[in-house]
Amino acid sequence: MNFELSENQKIIAESAREFAKQHIAPDMMEWDESQHFPVEVFKKAGEMGFMGILVPEDLGGSGLSYYEYVSIIDEISQIDPSIGLSIAAHNSLCTNHILTFGNEEQKKRWIPKLASGEHIGAWGLTEHNTGSDAGGMSTTAKKDGDDWIINGAKNFITHAISGEIAVVMTRTGEKGASNNATAFVLEKGMPGFTSGKKENKLGMRASETAELIFDNVRVPDSHRLGEVGEGFKQALKILDGGRISIAALSLGIAKGAYKSALKYAKERHQFGQAIASFQAINFKLAEMATEIEASELLIQKASYLKNKDLPMTTEGAMAKYYASEACVRIANDAVQIFGGYGYTKDFPAEKFYRDSKLCTIGEGTTEIQKLVIGRNILKD
């Protein structure tokens, strides 16, 4: 692998960094306190090409690879992980699902507006009683002439309230049966398609999370993605790429927490010297830097395989598992290095700490990543 960034990659990373400093940093704590989802920021991100990063240019996207995608999520998440999470979910879940499994007519219908940021996307898999056990979902789609009638609900859905487009997994077979799920594209305004309670969260508070509710929603068959019964297989493939997203998000959190702690440790003096010179603090910083490097290497390998369209389920799970757990440890150590100040909202460590925990849960818990890795290494 070539570890040297191309000029294009450097320019894109710099543009994401400047975007975050200019449009996110000034207001992020206000958004965090009020749980405000700043739709206007995502419109601006669309103008920058950040809402269709992986989308081909002929569909209005940026036509970039997973290397650039990771850089953008990483840089934005170093400033505010909430915004990084929403951009990742929009790109890798909703938009990518339509891009990967939609036919040409469906792509042309929905992708350009998603890629431009005119529309914000949601993706519905998780339900109240089925998290990792997606095969037992209760949301159903039943054929009615040329249409489908969808009933049920999804929870913990990013952009459930503000999203104009949602890709939703439904059960079209018996619970627990194989090939029992089918994916559909739903549009805001369809009768019976509404959003529910907005979650009051520990972290990632500027990234909107709420319920999607389906009450006899009539959906044309032209909104079906792929064949009947393929929905769960599609979802697993989308989650493979999604693991790179969460790993990149974790990397950004880890870097943000580490950089703020390093700066503080150099500036904070006790007993006549910077606290960074004390072994207890210096060792923490050394561990943080090493875990960031290891996370980045795992992410780069998974991205390399994804760019080549090679199997990367194991590598994606490893990157997500390691980077997410590392970012929690690093954010925790950052708070410790800041001491009492780390527990206040006047310094950045506490927000990185709160935001970090989502990474070990979202898009497959740490335990699920271990399950995926363990199964695959036994196959090998």
XYZ file of C-alpha atoms in Angstrom:
380
model
C 0.000 0.000 0.000
C 1.059 3.549 -0.686
C 0.740 5.578 2.512
C 1.491 8.888 0.858
C -1.526 11.137 0.324
C -2.058 12.428 -3.183
C -2.327 16.179 -3.752
C -6.038 15.757 -4.392
C -6.503 13.943 -1.081
C -4.611 16.678 0.758
C -6.749 19.404 -0.846
C -9.985 17.579 -0.003
C -8.923 17.016 3.618
C -7.996 20.693 3.921
C -11.323 21.798 2.459
C -13.197 19.602 4.967
C -11.093 21.030 7.810
C -11.806 24.612 6.782
C -15.500 23.861 6.270
C -15.735 22.491 9.812
C -13.876 25.451 11.322
C -15.986 28.020 9.469
C -19.470 26.510 9.470
C -19.536 24.115 12.436
C -17.135 25.154 15.206
C -18.750 28.535 16.063
C -22.181 27.050 16.884
C -21.558 23.421 17.789
C -21.920 23.775 21.568
C -25.204 25.639 21.159
C -26.463 22.863 18.879
C -25.264 20.276 21.398
C -27.063 21.933 24.319
C -30.362 22.336 22.445
C -30.148 19.143 20.341
C -30.590 21.323 17.270
C -30.142 19.590 13.918
C -28.599 22.287 11.682
C -30.167 21.497 8.306
C -28.558 24.606 6.785
C -25.079 23.176 7.453
C -25.888 20.076 5.427
C -27.110 22.210 2.541
C -23.699 23.942 2.622
C -21.991 20.556 2.860
C -23.870 19.591 -0.299
C -22.438 22.628 -2.072
C -18.979 21.390 -1.077
C -19.691 17.919 -2.486
C -19.745 16.280 0.955
C -23.273 14.837 0.627
C -22.486 12.729 -2.441
C -18.855 11.820 -1.836
C -19.011 8.330 -3.363
C -21.644 9.179 -5.996
C -20.448 9.296 -9.632
C -20.232 12.735 -11.202
C -22.880 11.910 -13.819
C -25.390 11.576 -10.962
C -24.334 14.863 -9.401
C -21.815 13.471 -6.934
C -18.131 14.024 -6.242
C -17.012 10.672 -7.649
C -14.409 10.130 -4.930
C -12.998 6.968 -3.349
C -13.200 5.647 0.200
C -9.816 7.262 0.964
C -11.266 10.745 0.437
C -14.491 9.729 2.147
C -12.604 8.697 5.285
C -10.586 11.945 5.224
C -13.729 14.084 5.069
C -15.477 12.249 7.924
C -12.252 12.268 9.954
C -11.618 16.018 9.558
C -15.204 17.076 10.294
C -15.418 14.741 13.303
C -12.297 16.274 14.815
C -14.395 19.428 15.205
C -17.896 18.024 15.829
C -18.576 14.263 15.696
C -22.353 14.908 15.550
C -22.028 16.486 12.116
C -19.534 13.827 11.042
C -22.033 11.133 12.032
C -24.875 12.689 10.035
C -22.754 13.164 6.918
C -21.558 9.556 7.227
C -25.089 8.175 7.666
C -26.431 10.185 4.723
C -23.620 9.049 2.427
C -22.986 5.440 3.373
C -26.485 4.265 4.282
C -29.377 5.938 2.446
C -27.543 7.319 -0.583
C -25.247 4.340 -0.999
C -28.091 1.836 -0.707
C -29.947 3.434 -3.621
C -26.690 3.827 -5.555
C -25.730 0.177 -5.028
C -29.072 -1.574 -5.468
C -31.306 0.858 -7.343
C -32.008 0.555 -11.046
C -31.086 3.368 -13.424
C -34.481 5.032 -13.166
C -34.367 4.964 -9.350
C -30.835 6.339 -9.244
C -31.724 9.231 -11.542
C -34.855 9.952 -9.536
C -33.360 10.142 -6.049
C -29.547 10.273 -6.104
C -28.931 13.779 -7.567
C -30.994 15.525 -4.884
C -29.341 13.460 -2.147
C -25.862 14.126 -3.557
C -26.472 17.883 -3.727
C -27.787 18.095 -0.168
C -31.179 19.305 -1.401
C -32.582 16.170 0.211
C -31.305 14.567 3.422
C -31.468 10.783 3.629
C -32.480 8.318 6.356
C -32.041 4.538 6.542
C -34.351 2.328 8.570
C -33.361 -1.113 9.846
C -33.422 -1.052 13.672
C -36.673 -1.560 15.557
C -37.681 -1.370 19.230
C -37.456 -5.124 19.731
C -34.995 -6.023 16.983
C -31.562 -4.477 17.028
C -28.997 -7.021 15.914
C -31.787 -9.577 15.352
C -32.974 -7.845 12.190
C -34.473 -11.075 10.805
C -37.228 -10.800 13.403
C -38.359 -7.315 12.395
C -42.018 -6.423 12.834
C -42.323 -3.807 10.066
C -44.134 -5.525 7.220
C -44.797 -4.847 3.540
C -47.739 -6.665 1.972
C -48.499 -6.689 -1.756
C -51.727 -4.991 -2.777
C -52.142 -4.922 -6.542
C -49.270 -2.903 -8.016
C -48.480 -1.375 -4.597
C -47.225 -2.434 -1.191
C -48.775 -1.551 2.164
C -46.177 -0.910 4.880
C -46.953 -1.011 8.609
C -44.682 -0.816 11.632
C -42.014 1.439 13.104
C -38.254 1.898 13.217
C -36.286 3.520 16.016
C -32.874 5.116 16.527
C -33.056 6.379 12.937
C -30.716 9.192 11.940
C -32.617 12.017 10.185
C -36.021 10.420 10.844
C -37.657 13.850 11.208
C -35.724 16.010 8.731
C -34.966 13.436 6.037
C -36.917 13.761 2.795
C -35.954 10.274 1.596
C -35.757 7.036 3.613
C -34.591 3.582 2.606
C -36.568 1.191 4.792
C -36.127 -2.542 5.384
C -39.432 -4.400 5.692
C -40.417 -8.001 6.328
C -42.084 -9.618 3.337
C -41.861 -13.194 4.653
C -42.288 -15.043 7.920
C -40.301 -14.010 11.010
C -36.988 -15.824 11.217
C -37.259 -17.183 7.663
C -34.415 -16.748 5.211
C -34.772 -14.098 2.504
C -37.686 -12.503 4.347
C -36.814 -8.805 3.943
C -37.280 -6.275 1.141
C -36.046 -2.681 0.873
C -38.166 0.264 -0.254
C -37.592 3.966 -0.825
C -40.137 6.146 0.990
C -40.631 9.869 0.457
C -41.693 12.419 3.047
C -45.346 13.317 2.550
C -46.577 9.831 1.723
C -49.872 9.358 3.655
C -49.254 7.405 6.855
C -45.472 7.951 6.791
C -44.522 10.051 9.822
C -41.772 10.500 12.384
C -42.047 10.014 16.124
C -40.206 10.829 19.315
C -36.816 12.495 19.050
C -34.313 10.778 21.336
C -32.693 12.812 24.128
C -29.157 11.482 23.893
C -25.944 11.381 25.908
C -23.853 12.493 22.936
C -24.040 13.153 19.195
C -26.800 15.554 20.167
C -26.760 17.659 16.991
C -27.299 14.515 14.902
C -31.036 13.922 14.771
C -32.265 10.527 15.999
C -35.942 9.588 16.106
C -38.614 7.055 15.155
C -40.033 6.347 11.708
C -43.687 5.307 11.785
C -45.627 3.519 9.017
C -49.417 3.390 9.209
C -50.792 1.714 6.094
C -48.304 3.532 3.873
C -49.071 2.744 0.224
C -45.822 2.458 -1.717
C -45.617 1.820 -5.490
C -43.683 -1.257 -6.562
C -41.383 1.119 -8.487
C -39.997 2.145 -5.068
C -38.763 -1.395 -4.351
C -34.972 -1.760 -4.365
C -33.845 -5.022 -5.927
C -35.779 -8.266 -5.745
C -38.310 -9.266 -3.117
C -36.505 -11.042 -0.271
C -33.080 -9.483 -0.921
C -33.388 -6.684 1.645
C -31.369 -8.234 4.437
C -28.539 -9.255 2.100
C -28.507 -5.692 0.780
C -28.439 -4.299 4.320
C -25.453 -6.458 5.277
C -23.493 -5.223 2.263
C -24.369 -1.605 3.079
C -23.298 -2.152 6.686
C -19.911 -3.422 5.467
C -19.209 0.039 4.049
C -20.946 1.637 7.015
C -18.364 0.114 9.322
C -15.694 2.111 7.529
C -17.837 5.193 8.162
C -18.059 4.596 11.909
C -14.370 3.733 12.043
C -13.586 7.060 10.306
C -15.894 8.853 12.729
C -14.085 7.140 15.625
C -10.746 8.175 14.171
C -11.842 11.820 14.022
C -13.034 11.732 17.639
C -9.784 10.102 18.746
C -7.667 12.688 16.909
C -9.735 15.581 18.212
C -9.499 14.366 21.810
C -5.778 13.578 21.506
C -4.837 16.908 19.905
C -6.735 18.906 22.526
C -5.162 16.871 25.351
C -1.656 17.190 23.883
C -2.011 20.963 23.543
C -3.310 21.279 27.093
C -0.577 19.011 28.512
C 2.094 21.226 26.924
C 0.522 24.414 28.260
C -0.497 23.283 31.756
C 2.328 23.640 34.283
C 2.608 21.994 37.693
C 5.622 21.878 39.993
C 7.504 24.133 37.604
C 7.093 22.107 34.399
C 4.560 21.178 31.738
C 2.455 18.193 32.778
C 3.315 16.560 29.432
C 6.813 15.964 30.808
C 5.516 13.805 33.668
C 5.728 10.123 32.836
C 2.122 9.396 33.870
C 0.821 11.916 31.335
C 3.485 11.246 28.718
C 2.657 7.539 28.688
C -1.029 8.296 28.202
C -0.200 10.499 25.216
C 2.063 7.777 23.790
C -0.710 5.192 24.075
C -3.239 7.556 22.483
C -0.955 8.321 19.531
C -0.233 4.627 18.951
C -3.906 3.641 19.024
C -4.723 6.389 16.528
C -2.010 5.121 14.193
C -3.262 1.529 14.483
C -6.859 2.622 13.862
C -5.858 4.557 10.775
C -3.970 1.621 9.309
C -6.925 -0.737 9.787
C -9.239 1.814 8.174
C -6.894 2.314 5.226
C -6.741 -1.429 4.578
C -10.529 -1.768 4.668
C -10.834 1.270 2.380
C -8.304 -0.206 -0.057
C -10.337 -3.428 -0.322
C -13.603 -1.505 -0.659
C -12.169 0.674 -3.437
C -11.110 -2.490 -5.286
C -14.556 -4.042 -4.707
C -12.877 -6.959 -2.936
C -14.334 -8.831 0.067
C -13.765 -6.723 3.186
C -16.362 -7.832 5.732
C -13.706 -9.004 8.210
C -11.425 -6.021 7.670
C -14.323 -3.567 7.972
C -15.470 -5.186 11.213
C -11.905 -5.117 12.576
C -11.508 -1.432 11.711
C -14.854 -0.520 13.268
C -14.272 -2.651 16.374
C -10.756 -1.410 17.081
C -11.202 2.257 16.153
C -14.457 2.641 18.099
C -13.115 1.068 21.279
C -9.870 3.037 20.919
C -11.701 6.341 20.570
C -13.582 5.714 23.830
C -10.298 4.994 25.635
C -8.626 8.032 24.089
C -11.530 10.353 24.911
C -11.535 9.026 28.481
C -7.789 9.674 28.829
C -8.231 13.164 27.380
C -10.719 14.020 30.138
C -8.246 12.645 32.692
C -5.392 14.752 31.336
C -7.536 17.884 31.533
C -8.380 17.028 35.137
C -11.223 19.097 36.564
C -11.375 21.209 33.430
C -12.032 18.059 31.411
C -15.331 17.700 33.244
C -16.542 21.129 32.133
C -18.102 22.263 28.870
C -15.563 25.077 28.570
C -13.042 22.582 27.201
C -13.508 20.099 24.326
C -12.656 16.853 26.126
C -16.058 16.258 27.724
C -17.913 16.446 24.397
C -15.531 14.040 22.688
C -16.034 11.728 25.680
C -19.842 11.846 25.402
C -19.832 11.511 21.617
C -17.373 8.611 21.559
C -19.633 5.977 23.114
C -22.034 5.888 20.180
C -19.238 4.492 18.001
C -19.165 1.191 19.938
C -22.937 0.787 19.465
C -24.088 2.276 16.143
C -24.121 0.204 12.932
C -23.375 -2.962 14.878
C -22.138 -3.161 18.455
C -18.609 -4.174 19.410
C -19.994 -7.603 20.277
C -21.493 -7.994 16.794
C -18.162 -6.998 15.209
C -16.434 -9.716 17.239
C -19.101 -12.180 16.131
C -18.515 -11.271 12.463
C -14.743 -11.484 12.829
C -14.903 -14.765 14.774
C -17.184 -16.446 12.245
C -15.038 -15.376 9.329
C -11.721 -16.459 10.795
C -13.233 -19.904 11.469
C -14.315 -20.107 7.832
C -10.771 -19.273 6.748
